mmCIF file of C-alpha atoms and ligand atoms in Angstrom:
data_model
loop_
_atom_site.group_PDB
_atom_site.id
_atom_site.type_symbol
_atom_site.label_atom_id
_atom_site.label_comp_id
_atom_site.label_asym_id
_atom_site.label_seq_id
_atom_site.Cartn_x
_atom_site.Cartn_y
_atom_site.Cartn_z
ATOM 1 C CA MET A 1 -0.115 0.090 0.287
ATOM 2 C CA VAL A 2 0.819 3.384 -0.896
ATOM 3 C CA ALA A 3 0.765 6.484 1.598
ATOM 4 C CA SER A 4 -2.017 8.527 0.259
ATOM 5 C CA THR A 5 0.263 11.771 0.639
ATOM 6 C CA ILE A 6 3.115 11.344 -0.888
ATOM 7 C CA LYS A 7 3.891 12.987 -3.707
ATOM 8 C CA ALA A 8 5.073 11.184 -7.091
ATOM 9 C CA GLU A 9 7.066 12.433 -10.096
ATOM 10 C CA GLU A 10 4.919 11.513 -12.859
ATOM 11 C CA GLU A 11 7.142 12.271 -16.276
ATOM 12 C CA ALA A 12 10.379 13.944 -15.336
ATOM 13 C CA SER A 13 10.419 15.742 -18.919
ATOM 14 C CA LEU A 14 6.935 17.359 -18.569
ATOM 15 C CA ASP A 15 8.061 18.273 -14.813
ATOM 16 C CA LEU A 16 4.554 16.412 -13.904
ATOM 17 C CA GLU A 17 3.845 16.188 -10.013
ATOM 18 C CA GLU A 18 0.709 14.237 -8.910
ATOM 19 C CA GLU A 19 -0.624 12.634 -5.543
ATOM 20 C CA VAL A 20 -0.579 8.747 -5.378
ATOM 21 C CA ASN A 21 -4.019 7.283 -5.151
ATOM 22 C CA SER A 22 -5.683 10.233 -6.824
ATOM 23 C CA SER A 23 -7.933 9.583 -9.597
ATOM 24 C CA SER A 24 -5.468 11.295 -11.897
ATOM 25 C CA TYR A 25 -2.645 8.961 -10.810
ATOM 26 C CA LEU A 26 -4.627 5.577 -10.946
ATOM 27 C CA GLY A 27 -5.690 6.786 -14.559
ATOM 28 C CA PHE A 28 -2.110 7.252 -15.265
ATOM 29 C CA HIS A 29 0.164 5.367 -13.616
ATOM 30 C CA ASN A 30 1.037 1.827 -14.321
ATOM 31 C CA SER A 31 -1.642 1.002 -12.052
ATOM 32 C CA GLN A 32 -4.146 1.238 -14.396
ATOM 33 C CA MET A 33 -2.218 -1.422 -16.248
ATOM 34 C CA PHE A 34 -2.425 -3.601 -13.351
ATOM 35 C CA GLU A 35 -6.257 -2.893 -13.179
ATOM 36 C CA ALA A 36 -6.722 -3.902 -17.046
ATOM 37 C CA GLY A 37 -5.172 -7.086 -15.709
ATOM 38 C CA MET A 38 -1.852 -6.864 -17.617
ATOM 39 C CA SER A 39 1.571 -8.431 -16.652
ATOM 40 C CA PHE A 40 4.883 -6.619 -15.911
ATOM 41 C CA SER A 41 6.200 -10.480 -15.802
ATOM 42 C CA GLY A 42 4.484 -12.388 -18.387
ATOM 43 C CA PHE A 43 1.921 -13.658 -16.439
ATOM 44 C CA GLU A 44 4.113 -16.144 -14.288
ATOM 45 C CA ARG A 45 2.053 -18.533 -12.376
ATOM 46 C CA ASN A 46 2.137 -19.687 -8.725
ATOM 47 C CA LYS A 47 3.012 -23.006 -7.806
ATOM 48 C CA THR A 48 2.471 -25.163 -4.755
ATOM 49 C CA TRP A 49 3.756 -28.100 -3.804
ATOM 50 C CA ILE A 50 3.298 -30.962 -1.599
ATOM 51 C CA ASN A 51 5.968 -32.942 0.438
ATOM 52 C CA ALA A 52 4.831 -36.503 -0.230
ATOM 53 C CA GLY A 53 7.071 -38.773 1.903
ATOM 54 C CA GLY A 54 10.191 -36.825 0.812
ATOM 55 C CA THR A 55 9.044 -36.056 -2.928
ATOM 56 C CA PHE A 56 7.350 -33.025 -3.977
ATOM 57 C CA VAL A 57 4.388 -33.510 -6.023
ATOM 58 C CA ASP A 58 2.909 -30.388 -7.880
ATOM 59 C CA LEU A 59 -0.173 -29.583 -6.599
ATOM 60 C CA SER A 60 -0.482 -26.164 -8.250
ATOM 61 C CA ASN A 61 -3.417 -26.951 -10.709
ATOM 62 C CA VAL A 62 -5.577 -28.960 -8.323
ATOM 63 C CA SER A 63 -4.932 -26.851 -4.845
ATOM 64 C CA GLY A 64 -6.167 -23.559 -6.683
ATOM 65 C CA ALA A 65 -3.424 -21.449 -5.588
ATOM 66 C CA ASP A 66 -2.190 -21.584 -9.657
ATOM 67 C CA THR A 67 -3.219 -18.155 -10.731
ATOM 68 C CA PRO A 68 -1.921 -15.781 -13.609
ATOM 69 C CA ASN A 69 -1.810 -12.797 -11.591
ATOM 70 C CA ASP A 70 1.924 -11.498 -10.632
ATOM 71 C CA SER A 71 2.040 -12.164 -6.854
ATOM 72 C CA ARG A 72 4.619 -10.554 -4.709
ATOM 73 C CA ALA A 73 4.707 -12.270 -1.267
ATOM 74 C CA VAL A 74 2.955 -15.536 0.043
ATOM 75 C CA ILE A 75 1.987 -15.584 4.255
ATOM 76 C CA ALA A 76 2.068 -19.088 5.199
ATOM 77 C CA HIS A 77 -0.269 -19.512 8.697
ATOM 78 C CA ASP A 78 -2.784 -21.052 9.949
ATOM 79 C CA PHE A 79 -5.341 -18.368 9.316
ATOM 80 C CA ASP A 80 -8.347 -20.509 10.412
ATOM 81 C CA ASP A 81 -6.769 -22.276 13.396
ATOM 82 C CA ASP A 82 -7.571 -25.646 12.331
ATOM 83 C CA GLY A 83 -3.962 -27.036 12.792
ATOM 84 C CA ASP A 84 -2.823 -26.944 9.304
ATOM 85 C CA VAL A 85 -0.522 -23.957 7.421
ATOM 86 C CA ASP A 86 -3.103 -21.856 4.947
ATOM 87 C CA LEU A 87 -1.468 -19.117 2.479
ATOM 88 C CA PHE A 88 -2.516 -15.767 2.153
ATOM 89 C CA VAL A 89 -0.760 -14.401 -1.265
ATOM 90 C CA HIS A 90 -0.536 -10.740 -2.264
ATOM 91 C CA SER A 91 -0.353 -9.977 -6.415
ATOM 92 C CA ILE A 92 -0.431 -6.923 -7.989
ATOM 93 C CA GLN A 93 -3.263 -6.899 -10.277
ATOM 94 C CA ARG A 94 -7.255 -7.799 -10.320
ATOM 95 C CA GLU A 95 -7.999 -9.154 -6.809
ATOM 96 C CA ARG A 96 -4.810 -8.597 -5.000
ATOM 97 C CA HIS A 97 -5.448 -10.471 -1.681
ATOM 98 C CA ALA A 98 -6.013 -14.374 -2.037
ATOM 99 C CA LEU A 99 -6.674 -16.454 1.404
ATOM 100 C CA TYR A 100 -6.126 -20.090 0.132
ATOM 101 C CA ARG A 101 -7.445 -22.710 2.955
ATOM 102 C CA ASN A 102 -5.778 -25.639 3.432
ATOM 103 C CA ASP A 103 -8.106 -28.573 2.546
ATOM 104 C CA ALA A 104 -4.829 -31.073 1.232
ATOM 105 C CA VAL A 105 -4.639 -32.275 4.918
ATOM 106 C CA GLN A 106 -7.308 -32.940 7.267
ATOM 107 C CA PRO A 107 -6.105 -33.360 11.029
ATOM 108 C CA GLY A 108 -7.445 -36.028 13.039
ATOM 109 C CA ALA A 109 -10.913 -35.175 14.483
ATOM 110 C CA ASP A 110 -9.242 -35.265 17.915
ATOM 111 C CA GLY A 111 -7.290 -32.260 16.883
ATOM 112 C CA ALA A 112 -3.557 -34.539 16.699
ATOM 113 C CA GLY A 113 -1.441 -34.145 13.530
ATOM 114 C CA PHE A 114 0.493 -30.717 14.684
ATOM 115 C CA VAL A 115 1.928 -28.731 17.490
ATOM 116 C CA LYS A 116 1.756 -24.826 17.536
ATOM 117 C CA VAL A 117 4.114 -22.834 19.247
ATOM 118 C CA LYS A 118 4.634 -18.933 20.506
ATOM 119 C CA LEU A 119 7.620 -17.789 22.286
ATOM 120 C CA ARG A 120 8.278 -15.119 24.299
ATOM 121 C CA ALA A 121 12.339 -14.550 25.146
ATOM 122 C CA THR A 122 12.937 -12.692 28.492
ATOM 123 C CA THR A 123 16.426 -11.581 27.285
ATOM 124 C CA GLY A 124 17.327 -9.393 24.529
ATOM 125 C CA GLN A 125 14.295 -8.689 22.306
ATOM 126 C CA TYR A 126 10.604 -9.879 23.145
ATOM 127 C CA GLU A 127 9.634 -11.795 20.413
ATOM 128 C CA ALA A 128 12.563 -13.787 20.159
ATOM 129 C CA ILE A 129 12.551 -13.080 16.480
ATOM 130 C CA GLY A 130 15.749 -15.226 15.141
ATOM 131 C CA ALA A 131 14.808 -18.229 17.648
ATOM 132 C CA THR A 132 14.874 -21.781 16.125
ATOM 133 C CA VAL A 133 12.448 -24.279 17.312
ATOM 134 C CA HIS A 134 13.324 -27.982 16.849
ATOM 135 C CA VAL A 135 10.955 -30.682 17.010
ATOM 136 C CA ASP A 136 11.682 -34.336 17.039
ATOM 137 C CA ALA A 137 8.513 -36.392 16.258
ATOM 138 C CA ALA A 138 8.790 -39.901 16.887
ATOM 139 C CA GLY A 139 12.327 -39.670 15.191
ATOM 140 C CA ALA A 140 10.888 -37.110 12.408
ATOM 141 C CA LYS A 141 12.808 -33.941 13.225
ATOM 142 C CA THR A 142 12.116 -30.403 11.761
ATOM 143 C CA ALA A 143 13.098 -27.246 12.667
ATOM 144 C CA GLN A 144 11.684 -23.430 11.962
ATOM 145 C CA VAL A 145 13.273 -20.005 12.637
ATOM 146 C CA LEU A 146 10.797 -17.518 13.699
ATOM 147 C CA SER A 147 10.705 -14.893 11.395
ATOM 148 C CA ARG A 148 8.968 -11.827 10.994
ATOM 149 C CA GLY A 149 9.587 -10.708 7.488
ATOM 150 C CA ALA A 150 9.725 -13.520 5.239
ATOM 151 C CA GLY A 151 8.566 -11.478 1.751
ATOM 152 C CA PHE A 152 7.678 -8.320 0.214
ATOM 153 C CA ILE A 153 5.916 -5.998 2.426
ATOM 154 C CA THR A 154 4.925 -9.196 4.466
ATOM 155 C CA CYS A 155 5.251 -9.748 8.385
ATOM 156 C CA GLN A 156 4.670 -13.325 9.375
ATOM 157 C CA ALA A 157 2.640 -14.209 12.557
ATOM 158 C CA PRO A 158 4.474 -15.105 15.757
ATOM 159 C CA GLU A 159 2.923 -18.518 15.423
ATOM 160 C CA LEU A 160 5.359 -21.442 14.480
ATOM 161 C CA VAL A 161 3.169 -24.974 13.025
ATOM 162 C CA PHE A 162 5.039 -27.979 12.838
ATOM 163 C CA GLY A 163 3.393 -30.838 11.166
ATOM 164 C CA LEU A 164 3.688 -34.263 13.322
ATOM 165 C CA GLY A 165 2.110 -36.880 10.843
ATOM 166 C CA THR A 166 0.389 -39.935 13.072
ATOM 167 C CA ALA A 167 2.970 -39.303 16.007
ATOM 168 C CA SER A 168 1.137 -38.709 19.194
ATOM 169 C CA SER A 169 3.671 -36.453 20.632
ATOM 170 C CA ALA A 170 6.801 -34.275 19.809
ATOM 171 C CA ARG A 171 9.662 -33.160 21.906
ATOM 172 C CA ILE A 172 10.545 -29.404 21.849
ATOM 173 C CA GLU A 173 13.884 -27.142 21.714
ATOM 174 C CA VAL A 174 14.507 -24.100 21.559
ATOM 175 C CA LEU A 175 17.708 -22.224 20.465
ATOM 176 C CA TRP A 176 17.354 -18.819 21.675
ATOM 177 C CA PRO A 177 18.764 -15.626 20.218
ATOM 178 C CA GLY A 178 22.131 -14.890 21.582
ATOM 179 C CA GLY A 179 22.671 -18.406 22.031
ATOM 180 C CA GLY A 180 21.388 -20.988 24.804
ATOM 181 C CA ARG A 181 19.549 -24.258 23.784
ATOM 182 C CA GLU A 182 16.470 -25.409 26.371
ATOM 183 C CA SER A 183 14.417 -28.624 25.950
ATOM 184 C CA PHE A 184 10.533 -27.869 26.744
ATOM 185 C CA GLY A 185 10.058 -31.722 27.264
ATOM 186 C CA GLU A 186 7.630 -33.467 25.412
ATOM 187 C CA VAL A 187 4.305 -31.925 24.328
ATOM 188 C CA ALA A 188 0.956 -33.795 23.000
ATOM 189 C CA ALA A 189 0.045 -33.888 19.528
ATOM 190 C CA GLY A 190 -2.446 -31.051 18.872
ATOM 191 C CA SER A 191 -1.061 -28.824 21.469
ATOM 192 C CA ARG A 192 -0.717 -25.179 21.268
ATOM 193 C CA VAL A 193 2.117 -23.917 23.288
ATOM 194 C CA LEU A 194 3.935 -20.664 24.694
ATOM 195 C CA LEU A 195 7.606 -21.630 25.440
ATOM 196 C CA VAL A 196 8.624 -18.700 27.920
ATOM 197 C CA GLN A 197 12.681 -18.781 27.714
ATOM 198 C CA GLY A 198 14.135 -19.751 31.120
ATOM 199 C CA SER A 199 10.657 -21.636 32.208
ATOM 200 C CA GLY A 200 11.518 -25.165 30.921
ATOM 201 C CA LYS A 201 7.763 -25.782 30.764
ATOM 202 C CA ALA A 202 5.236 -25.853 27.989
ATOM 203 C CA GLU A 203 2.221 -23.406 28.476
ATOM 204 C CA PRO A 204 -0.577 -24.523 26.563
ATOM 205 C CA TYR A 205 -2.688 -21.714 25.242
ATOM 206 C CA GLY A 206 -6.531 -22.145 23.892
ATOM 207 C CA ALA A 207 -7.249 -22.682 20.326
ATOM 208 C CA HIS A 208 -9.640 -20.005 18.537
ATOM 209 C CA PRO A 209 -11.174 -21.579 15.317
ATOM 210 C CA ARG A 210 -11.989 -19.148 12.728
ATOM 211 C CA PRO A 211 -13.711 -21.492 9.890
ATOM 212 C CA LEU A 212 -12.976 -20.015 6.191
ATOM 213 C CA PRO A 213 -16.032 -19.892 3.914
ATOM 214 C CA ASP A 214 -15.835 -21.434 0.609
ATOM 215 C CA PRO A 215 -14.340 -19.313 -2.351
ATOM 216 C CA LEU A 216 -16.869 -18.236 -5.128
ATOM 217 C CA PRO A 217 -17.031 -20.371 -8.292
ATOM 218 C CA PRO A 218 -13.838 -19.509 -10.255
ATOM 219 C CA GLY A 219 -14.750 -17.266 -12.871
ATOM 220 C CA LEU A 220 -17.719 -16.230 -11.106
ATOM 221 C CA LEU A 221 -18.266 -13.008 -8.500
ATOM 222 C CA VAL A 222 -21.919 -14.543 -7.416
ATOM 223 C CA ASP A 223 -22.829 -18.119 -5.618
ATOM 224 C CA GLU A 224 -25.774 -20.485 -5.926
ATOM 225 C CA GLY A 225 -28.388 -18.934 -3.562
ATOM 226 C CA GLU A 226 -27.723 -14.925 -4.793
ATOM 227 C CA LEU A 227 -30.470 -12.951 -6.272
ATOM 228 C CA LEU A 228 -29.232 -11.054 -9.462
ATOM 229 C CA GLY A 229 -30.518 -7.728 -9.886
ATOM 230 C CA ASP A 230 -31.067 -5.813 -13.445
ATOM 231 C CA LEU A 231 -27.701 -6.003 -15.228
ATOM 232 C CA ARG A 232 -26.672 -3.760 -18.419
ATOM 233 C CA VAL A 233 -25.776 -5.479 -21.659
ATOM 234 C CA LEU A 234 -25.556 -4.736 -25.028
ATOM 235 C CA ASP A 235 -28.186 -6.355 -27.629
ATOM 236 C CA ALA A 236 -27.189 -7.915 -31.027
ATOM 237 C CA GLU A 237 -27.296 -4.229 -32.780
ATOM 238 C CA GLY A 238 -25.044 -3.271 -30.094
ATOM 239 C CA ARG A 239 -27.503 -1.015 -27.984
ATOM 240 C CA GLU A 240 -27.602 -0.789 -24.037
ATOM 241 C CA THR A 241 -30.244 -2.726 -22.645
ATOM 242 C CA VAL A 242 -30.924 -3.829 -19.221
ATOM 243 C CA LEU A 243 -31.564 -7.532 -18.365
ATOM 244 C CA SER A 244 -34.557 -8.100 -16.014
ATOM 245 C CA PHE A 245 -34.142 -11.568 -15.167
ATOM 246 C CA ALA A 246 -37.603 -12.215 -13.460
ATOM 247 C CA GLU A 247 -39.028 -10.839 -17.145
ATOM 248 C CA LEU A 248 -36.683 -13.311 -18.848
ATOM 249 C CA ALA A 249 -37.839 -15.928 -16.895
ATOM 250 C CA ASP A 250 -41.388 -15.652 -17.861
ATOM 251 C CA LYS A 251 -42.149 -17.887 -14.757
ATOM 252 C CA LYS A 252 -40.002 -20.654 -15.813
ATOM 253 C CA PRO A 253 -36.571 -21.844 -14.940
ATOM 254 C CA LEU A 254 -33.982 -19.100 -16.890
ATOM 255 C CA TYR A 255 -30.706 -20.804 -18.167
ATOM 256 C CA VAL A 256 -28.354 -18.098 -19.060
ATOM 257 C CA ASN A 257 -25.560 -19.517 -21.063
ATOM 258 C CA LEU A 258 -22.046 -18.003 -21.194
ATOM 259 C CA TRP A 259 -20.410 -18.749 -24.502
ATOM 260 C CA ALA A 260 -17.726 -17.339 -27.001
ATOM 261 C CA SER A 261 -17.455 -17.436 -30.297
ATOM 262 C CA PHE A 262 -13.721 -18.737 -30.356
ATOM 263 C CA CYS A 263 -15.288 -21.847 -28.140
ATOM 264 C CA SER A 264 -15.825 -24.787 -30.294
ATOM 265 C CA SER A 265 -18.075 -26.677 -27.727
ATOM 266 C CA CYS A 266 -20.185 -23.623 -26.893
ATOM 267 C CA VAL A 267 -20.793 -23.058 -30.289
ATOM 268 C CA LYS A 268 -21.685 -26.857 -30.846
ATOM 269 C CA GLU A 269 -24.133 -26.699 -28.442
ATOM 270 C CA LEU A 270 -25.869 -23.542 -29.342
ATOM 271 C CA PRO A 271 -28.918 -25.506 -31.478
ATOM 272 C CA ASP A 272 -28.928 -27.661 -28.112
ATOM 273 C CA LEU A 273 -29.781 -24.267 -25.984
ATOM 274 C CA ALA A 274 -32.677 -23.113 -28.780
ATOM 275 C CA ALA A 275 -34.215 -26.018 -28.959
ATOM 276 C CA LEU A 276 -34.555 -26.110 -25.121
ATOM 277 C CA ASP A 277 -35.865 -22.636 -25.164
ATOM 278 C CA ASP A 278 -38.336 -23.765 -28.016
ATOM 279 C CA GLY A 279 -39.639 -27.078 -26.092
ATOM 280 C CA GLY A 280 -41.109 -24.318 -23.449
ATOM 281 C CA GLU A 281 -40.209 -25.886 -20.364
ATOM 282 C CA ALA A 282 -37.264 -23.498 -19.456
ATOM 283 C CA ARG A 283 -36.252 -20.019 -21.101
ATOM 284 C CA VAL A 284 -32.433 -19.967 -22.368
ATOM 285 C CA VAL A 285 -30.956 -16.537 -23.137
ATOM 286 C CA ALA A 286 -27.263 -16.495 -24.375
ATOM 287 C CA ILE A 287 -24.960 -13.773 -23.310
ATOM 288 C CA SER A 288 -21.550 -13.825 -25.413
ATOM 289 C CA VAL A 289 -18.567 -12.849 -23.298
ATOM 290 C CA ASP A 290 -16.334 -12.602 -26.830
ATOM 291 C CA ALA A 291 -14.295 -9.434 -26.596
ATOM 292 C CA PRO A 292 -15.960 -5.768 -28.156
ATOM 293 C CA GLU A 293 -13.698 -6.115 -30.996
ATOM 294 C CA ASP A 294 -15.172 -9.729 -31.563
ATOM 295 C CA ARG A 295 -18.727 -9.057 -31.492
ATOM 296 C CA GLU A 296 -19.261 -9.012 -35.156
ATOM 297 C CA ARG A 297 -17.369 -12.403 -35.198
ATOM 298 C CA ALA A 298 -19.765 -13.663 -32.386
ATOM 299 C CA LYS A 299 -22.691 -12.348 -34.156
ATOM 300 C CA SER A 300 -22.234 -14.208 -37.135
ATOM 301 C CA VAL A 301 -21.225 -17.864 -36.090
ATOM 302 C CA PHE A 302 -24.500 -17.047 -33.233
ATOM 303 C CA ALA A 303 -26.690 -16.584 -36.515
ATOM 304 C CA LYS A 304 -25.476 -20.378 -37.594
ATOM 305 C CA GLY A 305 -26.706 -21.986 -34.729
ATOM 306 C CA GLY A 306 -28.818 -19.786 -32.071
ATOM 307 C CA GLY A 307 -31.804 -20.043 -33.880
ATOM 308 C CA SER A 308 -34.405 -17.722 -32.008
ATOM 309 C CA LEU A 309 -32.270 -17.568 -28.787
ATOM 310 C CA ARG A 310 -32.199 -14.292 -27.280
ATOM 311 C CA SER A 311 -28.524 -13.286 -27.173
ATOM 312 C CA PHE A 312 -27.005 -10.439 -26.078
ATOM 313 C CA TYR A 313 -23.222 -8.991 -25.610
ATOM 314 C CA LEU A 314 -21.052 -7.267 -22.617
ATOM 315 C CA GLY A 315 -19.599 -4.218 -23.372
ATOM 316 C CA ALA A 316 -22.520 -1.640 -21.763
ATOM 317 C CA ALA A 317 -20.651 1.628 -20.933
ATOM 318 C CA GLU A 318 -19.677 1.626 -16.743
ATOM 319 C CA ALA A 319 -21.978 4.088 -15.076
ATOM 320 C CA ASP A 320 -22.633 4.729 -11.705
ATOM 321 C CA GLY A 321 -25.219 2.346 -9.585
ATOM 322 C CA ALA A 322 -25.908 -0.149 -12.338
ATOM 323 C CA ARG A 323 -24.142 -3.586 -12.862
ATOM 324 C CA ARG A 324 -22.949 -4.702 -16.173
ATOM 325 C CA PHE A 325 -23.376 -8.501 -16.477
ATOM 326 C CA GLU A 326 -19.716 -8.359 -16.539
ATOM 327 C CA ASP A 327 -19.649 -7.472 -13.128
ATOM 328 C CA LEU A 328 -20.711 -10.954 -12.337
ATOM 329 C CA LEU A 329 -17.477 -12.298 -13.890
ATOM 330 C CA ASP A 330 -13.625 -12.617 -13.609
ATOM 331 C CA LEU A 331 -13.212 -13.086 -17.509
ATOM 332 C CA ALA A 332 -9.333 -14.371 -17.445
ATOM 333 C CA ARG A 333 -10.544 -17.340 -15.149
ATOM 334 C CA LEU A 334 -14.184 -18.142 -16.580
ATOM 335 C CA ALA A 335 -14.194 -21.656 -18.117
ATOM 336 C CA ILE A 336 -16.810 -21.620 -21.064
ATOM 337 C CA PRO A 337 -19.540 -22.615 -21.344
ATOM 338 C CA THR A 338 -20.842 -22.031 -18.125
ATOM 339 C CA THR A 339 -24.355 -21.442 -17.421
ATOM 340 C CA LEU A 340 -26.411 -20.243 -14.608
ATOM 341 C CA VAL A 341 -29.926 -21.827 -14.046
ATOM 342 C CA LEU A 342 -31.715 -19.302 -12.746
ATOM 343 C CA SER A 343 -35.514 -19.223 -10.558
ATOM 344 C CA PRO A 344 -38.267 -17.690 -12.242
ATOM 345 C CA GLU A 345 -37.694 -14.889 -9.806
ATOM 346 C CA GLY A 346 -33.752 -14.572 -10.904
ATOM 347 C CA ARG A 347 -32.242 -16.138 -7.992
ATOM 348 C CA VAL A 348 -29.062 -18.404 -8.990
ATOM 349 C CA GLU A 349 -30.080 -21.989 -8.330
ATOM 350 C CA ALA A 350 -27.104 -23.937 -9.709
ATOM 351 C CA ILE A 351 -23.901 -23.260 -11.981
ATOM 352 C CA LEU A 352 -23.038 -25.833 -14.117
ATOM 353 C CA ARG A 353 -19.570 -26.160 -15.813
ATOM 354 C CA GLY A 354 -19.172 -27.654 -19.265
ATOM 355 C CA PRO A 355 -21.791 -28.364 -22.231
ATOM 356 C CA LEU A 356 -25.079 -28.996 -20.794
ATOM 357 C CA ARG A 357 -25.342 -32.451 -21.461
ATOM 358 C CA ASP A 358 -22.357 -33.297 -19.717
ATOM 359 C CA ALA A 359 -21.962 -30.617 -16.987
ATOM 360 C CA ALA A 360 -21.685 -31.447 -13.584
ATOM 361 C CA ARG A 361 -22.962 -29.193 -10.909
HETATM 362 CA CA1 CA B 401 -5.512 -24.314 8.424
HETATM 363 CA CA1 CA B 402 -7.144 -27.078 6.879
#
């Protein structure tokens, strides 16, 4: 974050200055580029690996932590306090902050599988930054250094989490800053302990679970159960229009199909969607997510397979207080085709991925 009072030199040759975070600064600065989702670094993707018994397995894709954003910092911490380490990632574009809940390892119902450690030094600095904590869990030894800065503009939480696997307890030793090794004896799996320098005794502290909600579906900024209000789009002639889902539904389930002219499986199912609409049991509208410059191509593709389906396009102008359809979408992540199944009132009842005939909820 940049303080709003800082003056930045915009362009030396023009002798221009302006306040950081002013609207004109956002308009002219690199931030405009990042707002648009562009990359300085060629969209280097984030990677995640899991230690599978001495071999590291690439979980980037299935973990959900893979992203085209350029990330600048990561904090590993047990944010929901369930005993495993979650990740907070700061990126420079688009949704800048992502909190990844760790579902890869399920701690036992009895809370076993980990030990959490906080430190308090009684000599030198209070937080014991630089202390090394050694944990021996049934012969499996590991160590961590307490750090309070381990990434770009990043501060680690002063709590260390050790995975114990199936061990029922662990021996803990601390190498304090400035020297001095101290044993804190055997601690049961599932413990959270404060280790005070010189006490030789592990003091338990309580758990503070903070369950993290499920994320939104990838590519969508809406979820099942939400009522969609009116949204602005363009019609086939490029005129601004307001979609009223309740009206479009005509008291029937409404399928809102997101497609694009470059997506062959989308184009292939347009006749099926038209038949579904014609059948009368449900209503269907098609919304092309093609870029504005491809709208003409999308129109000609649609004309061949879309039949009598009502079709709309993204690209309505931004206006205060009136949402556009693209405000529901994260286009860089949206897999198409995707179909929103709405109730006659316009509530999202299901999100279907892939062509309807093989879509799974
Ligand atoms: Ca966790
Ligand atoms: Ca977890």
